[in-house]
PDB file of C-alpha atoms and ligand atoms in Angstrom:
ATOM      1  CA  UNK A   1       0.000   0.000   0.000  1.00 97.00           C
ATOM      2  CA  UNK A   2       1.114   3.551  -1.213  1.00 98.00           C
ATOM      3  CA  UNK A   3       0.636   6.015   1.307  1.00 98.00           C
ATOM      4  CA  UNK A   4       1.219  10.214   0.699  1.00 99.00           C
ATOM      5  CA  UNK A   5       2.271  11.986   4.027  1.00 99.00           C
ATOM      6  CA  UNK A   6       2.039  15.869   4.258  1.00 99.00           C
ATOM      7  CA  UNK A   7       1.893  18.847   6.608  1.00 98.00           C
ATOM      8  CA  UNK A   8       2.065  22.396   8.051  1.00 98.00           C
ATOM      9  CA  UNK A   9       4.692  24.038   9.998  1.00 98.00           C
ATOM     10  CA  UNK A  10       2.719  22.753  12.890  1.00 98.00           C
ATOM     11  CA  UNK A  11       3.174  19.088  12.621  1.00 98.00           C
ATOM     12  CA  UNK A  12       6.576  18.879  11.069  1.00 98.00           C
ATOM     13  CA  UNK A  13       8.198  16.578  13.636  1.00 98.00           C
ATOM     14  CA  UNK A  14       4.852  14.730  14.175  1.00 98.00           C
ATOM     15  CA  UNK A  15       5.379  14.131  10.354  1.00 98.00           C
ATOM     16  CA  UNK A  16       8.534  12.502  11.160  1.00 98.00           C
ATOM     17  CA  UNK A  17       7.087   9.992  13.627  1.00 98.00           C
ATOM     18  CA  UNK A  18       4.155   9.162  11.814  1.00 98.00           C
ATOM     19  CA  UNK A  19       6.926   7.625   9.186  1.00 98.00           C
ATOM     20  CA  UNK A  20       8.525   5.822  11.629  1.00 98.00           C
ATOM     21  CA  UNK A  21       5.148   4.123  12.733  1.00 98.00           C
ATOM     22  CA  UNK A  22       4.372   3.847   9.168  1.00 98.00           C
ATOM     23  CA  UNK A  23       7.960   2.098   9.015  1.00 98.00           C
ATOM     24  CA  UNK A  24       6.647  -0.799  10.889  1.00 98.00           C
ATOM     25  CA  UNK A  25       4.081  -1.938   7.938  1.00 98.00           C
ATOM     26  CA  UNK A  26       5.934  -4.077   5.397  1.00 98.00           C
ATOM     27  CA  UNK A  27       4.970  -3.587   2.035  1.00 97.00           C
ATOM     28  CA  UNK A  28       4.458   0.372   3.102  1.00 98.00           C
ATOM     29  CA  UNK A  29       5.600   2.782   0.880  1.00 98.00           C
ATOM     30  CA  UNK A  30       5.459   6.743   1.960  1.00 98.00           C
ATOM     31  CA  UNK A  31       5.759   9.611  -0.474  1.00 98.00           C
ATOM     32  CA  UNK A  32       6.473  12.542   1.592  1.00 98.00           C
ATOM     33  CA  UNK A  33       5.315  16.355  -0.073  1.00 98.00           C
ATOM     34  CA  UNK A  34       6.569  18.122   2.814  1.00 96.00           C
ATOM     35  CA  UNK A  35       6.680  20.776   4.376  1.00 98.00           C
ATOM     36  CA  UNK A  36      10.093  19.959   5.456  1.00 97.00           C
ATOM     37  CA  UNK A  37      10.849  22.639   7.547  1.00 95.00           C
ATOM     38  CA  UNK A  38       9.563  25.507  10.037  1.00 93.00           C
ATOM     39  CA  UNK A  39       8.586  28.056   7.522  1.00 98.00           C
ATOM     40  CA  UNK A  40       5.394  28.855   7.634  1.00 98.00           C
ATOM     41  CA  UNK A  41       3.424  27.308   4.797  1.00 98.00           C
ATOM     42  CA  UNK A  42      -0.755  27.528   4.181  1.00 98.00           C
ATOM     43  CA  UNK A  43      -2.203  23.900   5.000  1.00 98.00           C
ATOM     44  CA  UNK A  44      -4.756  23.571   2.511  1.00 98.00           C
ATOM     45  CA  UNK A  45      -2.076  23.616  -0.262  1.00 98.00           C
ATOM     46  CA  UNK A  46      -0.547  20.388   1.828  1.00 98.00           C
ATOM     47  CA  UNK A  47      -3.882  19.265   1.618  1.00 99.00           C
ATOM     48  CA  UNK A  48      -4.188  19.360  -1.905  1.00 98.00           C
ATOM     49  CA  UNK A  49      -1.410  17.655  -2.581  1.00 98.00           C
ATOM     50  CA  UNK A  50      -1.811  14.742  -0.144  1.00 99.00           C
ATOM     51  CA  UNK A  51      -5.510  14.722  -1.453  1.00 98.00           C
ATOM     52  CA  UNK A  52      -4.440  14.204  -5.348  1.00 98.00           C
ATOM     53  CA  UNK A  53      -2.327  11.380  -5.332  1.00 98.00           C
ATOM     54  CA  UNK A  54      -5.339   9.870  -3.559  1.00 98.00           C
ATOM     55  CA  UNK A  55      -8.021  10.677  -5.877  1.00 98.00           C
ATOM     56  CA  UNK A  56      -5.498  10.092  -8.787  1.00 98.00           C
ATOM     57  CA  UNK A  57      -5.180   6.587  -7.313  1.00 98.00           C
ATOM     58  CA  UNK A  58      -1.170   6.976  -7.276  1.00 98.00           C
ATOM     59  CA  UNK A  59      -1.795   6.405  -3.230  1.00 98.00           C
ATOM     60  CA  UNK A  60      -4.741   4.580  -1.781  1.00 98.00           C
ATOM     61  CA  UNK A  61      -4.741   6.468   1.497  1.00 98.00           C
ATOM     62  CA  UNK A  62      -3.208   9.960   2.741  1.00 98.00           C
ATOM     63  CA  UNK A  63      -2.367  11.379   6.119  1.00 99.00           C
ATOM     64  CA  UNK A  64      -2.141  14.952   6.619  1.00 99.00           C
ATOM     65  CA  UNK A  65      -1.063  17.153   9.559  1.00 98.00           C
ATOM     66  CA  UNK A  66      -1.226  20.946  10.935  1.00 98.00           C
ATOM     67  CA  UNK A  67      -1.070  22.320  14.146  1.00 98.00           C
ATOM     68  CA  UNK A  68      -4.735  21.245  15.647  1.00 98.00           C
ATOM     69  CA  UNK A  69      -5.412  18.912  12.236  1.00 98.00           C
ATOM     70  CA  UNK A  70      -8.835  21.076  11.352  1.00 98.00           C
ATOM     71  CA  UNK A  71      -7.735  23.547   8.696  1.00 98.00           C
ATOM     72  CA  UNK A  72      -6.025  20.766   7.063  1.00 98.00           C
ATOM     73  CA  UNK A  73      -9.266  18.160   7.770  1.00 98.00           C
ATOM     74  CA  UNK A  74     -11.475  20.824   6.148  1.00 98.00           C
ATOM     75  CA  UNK A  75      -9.495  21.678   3.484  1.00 98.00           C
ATOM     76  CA  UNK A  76      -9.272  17.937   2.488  1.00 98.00           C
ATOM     77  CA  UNK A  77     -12.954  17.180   2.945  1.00 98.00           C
ATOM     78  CA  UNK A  78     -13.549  19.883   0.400  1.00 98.00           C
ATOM     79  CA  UNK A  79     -11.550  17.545  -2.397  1.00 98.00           C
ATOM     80  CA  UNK A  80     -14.252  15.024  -4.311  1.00 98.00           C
ATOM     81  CA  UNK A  81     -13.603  11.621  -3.494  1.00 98.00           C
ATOM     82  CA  UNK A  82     -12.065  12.415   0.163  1.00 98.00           C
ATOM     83  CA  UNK A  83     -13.539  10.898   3.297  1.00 98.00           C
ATOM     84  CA  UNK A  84     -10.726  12.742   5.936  1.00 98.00           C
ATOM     85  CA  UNK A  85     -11.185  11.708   9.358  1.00 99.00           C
ATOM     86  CA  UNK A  86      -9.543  13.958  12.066  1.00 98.00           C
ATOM     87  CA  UNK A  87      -8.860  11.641  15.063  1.00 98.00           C
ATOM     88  CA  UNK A  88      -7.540  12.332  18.173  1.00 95.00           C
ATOM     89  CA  UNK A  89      -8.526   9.049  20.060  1.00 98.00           C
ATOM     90  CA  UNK A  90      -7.923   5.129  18.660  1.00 98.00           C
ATOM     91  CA  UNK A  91     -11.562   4.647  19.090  1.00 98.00           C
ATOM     92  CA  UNK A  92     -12.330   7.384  16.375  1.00 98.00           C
ATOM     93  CA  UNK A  93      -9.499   6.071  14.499  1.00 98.00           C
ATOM     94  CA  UNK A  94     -10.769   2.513  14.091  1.00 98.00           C
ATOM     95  CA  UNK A  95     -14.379   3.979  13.519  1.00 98.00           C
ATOM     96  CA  UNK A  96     -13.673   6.298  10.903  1.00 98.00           C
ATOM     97  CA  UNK A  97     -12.352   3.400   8.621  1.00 98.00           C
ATOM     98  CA  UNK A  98     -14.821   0.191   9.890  1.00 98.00           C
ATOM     99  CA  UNK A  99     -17.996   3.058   9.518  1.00 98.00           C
ATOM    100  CA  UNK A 100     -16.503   5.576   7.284  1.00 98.00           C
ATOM    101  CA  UNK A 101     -13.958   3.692   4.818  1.00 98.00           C
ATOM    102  CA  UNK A 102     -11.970   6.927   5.750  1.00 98.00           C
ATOM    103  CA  UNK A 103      -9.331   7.129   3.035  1.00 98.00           C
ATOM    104  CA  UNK A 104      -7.552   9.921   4.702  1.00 99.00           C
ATOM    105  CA  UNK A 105      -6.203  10.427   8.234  1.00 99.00           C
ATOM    106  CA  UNK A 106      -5.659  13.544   9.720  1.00 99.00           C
ATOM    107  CA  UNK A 107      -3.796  14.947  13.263  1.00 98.00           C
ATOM    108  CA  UNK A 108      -2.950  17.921  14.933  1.00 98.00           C
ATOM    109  CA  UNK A 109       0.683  18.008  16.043  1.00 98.00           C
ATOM    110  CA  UNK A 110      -0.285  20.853  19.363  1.00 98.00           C
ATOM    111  CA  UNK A 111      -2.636  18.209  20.417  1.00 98.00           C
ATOM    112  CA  UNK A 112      -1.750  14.919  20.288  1.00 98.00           C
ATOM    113  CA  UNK A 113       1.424  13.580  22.000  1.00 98.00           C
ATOM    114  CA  UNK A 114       3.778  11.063  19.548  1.00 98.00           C
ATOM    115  CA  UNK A 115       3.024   7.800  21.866  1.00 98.00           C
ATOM    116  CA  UNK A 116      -1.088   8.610  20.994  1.00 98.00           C
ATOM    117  CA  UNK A 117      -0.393   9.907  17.864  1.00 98.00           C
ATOM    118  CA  UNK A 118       0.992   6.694  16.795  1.00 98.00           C
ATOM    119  CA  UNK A 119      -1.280   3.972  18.228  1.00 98.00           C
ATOM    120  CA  UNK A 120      -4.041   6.295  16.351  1.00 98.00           C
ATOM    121  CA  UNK A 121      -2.068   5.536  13.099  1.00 98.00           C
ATOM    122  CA  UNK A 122      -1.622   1.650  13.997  1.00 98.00           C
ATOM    123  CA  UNK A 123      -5.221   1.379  14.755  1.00 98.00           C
ATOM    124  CA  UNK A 124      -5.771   2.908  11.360  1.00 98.00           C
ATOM    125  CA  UNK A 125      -3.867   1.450   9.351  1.00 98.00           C
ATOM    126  CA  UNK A 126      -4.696  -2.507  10.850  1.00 98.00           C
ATOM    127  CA  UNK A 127      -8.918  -1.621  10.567  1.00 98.00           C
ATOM    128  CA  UNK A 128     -10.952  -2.563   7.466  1.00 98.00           C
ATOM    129  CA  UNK A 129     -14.084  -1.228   6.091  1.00 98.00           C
ATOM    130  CA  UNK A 130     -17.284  -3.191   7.155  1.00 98.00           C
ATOM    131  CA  UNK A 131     -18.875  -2.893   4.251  1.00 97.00           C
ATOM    132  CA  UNK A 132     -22.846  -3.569   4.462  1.00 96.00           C
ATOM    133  CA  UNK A 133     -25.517  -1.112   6.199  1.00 96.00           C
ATOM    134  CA  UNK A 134     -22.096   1.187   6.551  1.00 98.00           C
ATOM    135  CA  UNK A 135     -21.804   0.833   2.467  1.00 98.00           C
ATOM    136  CA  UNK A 136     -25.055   2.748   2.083  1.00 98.00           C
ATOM    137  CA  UNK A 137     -24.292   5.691   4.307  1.00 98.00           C
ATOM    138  CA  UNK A 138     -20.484   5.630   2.826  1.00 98.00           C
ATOM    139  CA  UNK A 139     -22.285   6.139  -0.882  1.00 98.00           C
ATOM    140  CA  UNK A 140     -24.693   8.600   0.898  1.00 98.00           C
ATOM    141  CA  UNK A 141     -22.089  10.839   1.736  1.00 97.00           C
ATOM    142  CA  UNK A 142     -20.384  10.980  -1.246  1.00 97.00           C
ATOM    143  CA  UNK A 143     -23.281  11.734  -3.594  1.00 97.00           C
ATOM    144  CA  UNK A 144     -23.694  14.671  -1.727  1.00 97.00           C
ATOM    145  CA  UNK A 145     -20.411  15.998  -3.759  1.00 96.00           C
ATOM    146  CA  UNK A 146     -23.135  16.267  -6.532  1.00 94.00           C
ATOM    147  CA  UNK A 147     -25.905  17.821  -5.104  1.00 94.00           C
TER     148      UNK A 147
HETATM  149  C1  RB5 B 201      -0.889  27.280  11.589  1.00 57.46           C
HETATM  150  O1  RB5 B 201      -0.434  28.227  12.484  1.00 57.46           O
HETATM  151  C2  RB5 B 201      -2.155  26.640  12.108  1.00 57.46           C
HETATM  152  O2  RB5 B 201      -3.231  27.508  11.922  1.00 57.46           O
HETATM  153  C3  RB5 B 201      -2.408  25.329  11.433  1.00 57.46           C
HETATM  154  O3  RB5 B 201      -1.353  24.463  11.653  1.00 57.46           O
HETATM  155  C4  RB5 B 201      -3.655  24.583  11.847  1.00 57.46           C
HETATM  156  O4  RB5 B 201      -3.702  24.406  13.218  1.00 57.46           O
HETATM  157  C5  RB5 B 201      -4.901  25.092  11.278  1.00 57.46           C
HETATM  158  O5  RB5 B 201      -5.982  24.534  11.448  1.00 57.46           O
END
């Protein structure tokens, strides 16, 4: 599985970790689009590049980062074809791909700690789609990108 990492300024070294985690999956690969360092750069630009290579199919999943994770959530929710889940628990985690078929994760590197952080991303990462009743919704939601 392909995954596309970005973020802000704000979650620069919460970046880093997340590829460490992300390490620990064989058959993993991580395309990084930055930032790389502390300049300030606007999130939804991050966004939008994390957010391509998943609609593009080049990645099946993205993770993106900023300071609290909701300007960058938002801005990727506004892409068609992106289900962005911003978790800050493992509970939501798991939920937001079993209920949601989330295809992008997203965290806020001022809130969450790395030891969190990364259990959010394991329980991610190890959680399938449930498919059935859950389908419906899932196809609900996104034929509301063309209403
Ligand atoms: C950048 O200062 C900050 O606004 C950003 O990282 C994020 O928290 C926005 O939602």
């Amino acid at each position: 599985m392909k995954i596309t990492i970005g973020s802000d300024h704000g979650a620069v070294e919460l970046k880093e970790e997340v590829k460490k985690v992300l390490a620990e999956f064989a058959g993993v690969e991580v395309k990084d689009v930055g930032t790389f360092g502390t300049a300030s750069v606007d999130y939804p630009d991050i966004a939008e590049k994390v957010c391509a290579d998943v609609v593009s199919g080049e990645s099946e999943r993205g993770i993106v980062l900023c300071g609290t994770g909701l300007g960058i959530s938002i801005a990727a929710n506004k892409i068609k074809g992106i289900r962005c889940a911003l978790c800050n628990d493992v509970y939501s985690a798991k939920m937001s791909r079993e209920h949601n078929n989330s295809n992008v994760l997203a965290m806020g590197g001022r809130v969450l700690g790395f030891g969190p952080a990364g259990e959010i991303v394991r329980a991610w990462m190890t959680t399938d789609f449930a498919g059935g009743r859950h389908e419906r919704r899932v196809n609900k939601i996104m034929a509301l990108e063309n209403k």
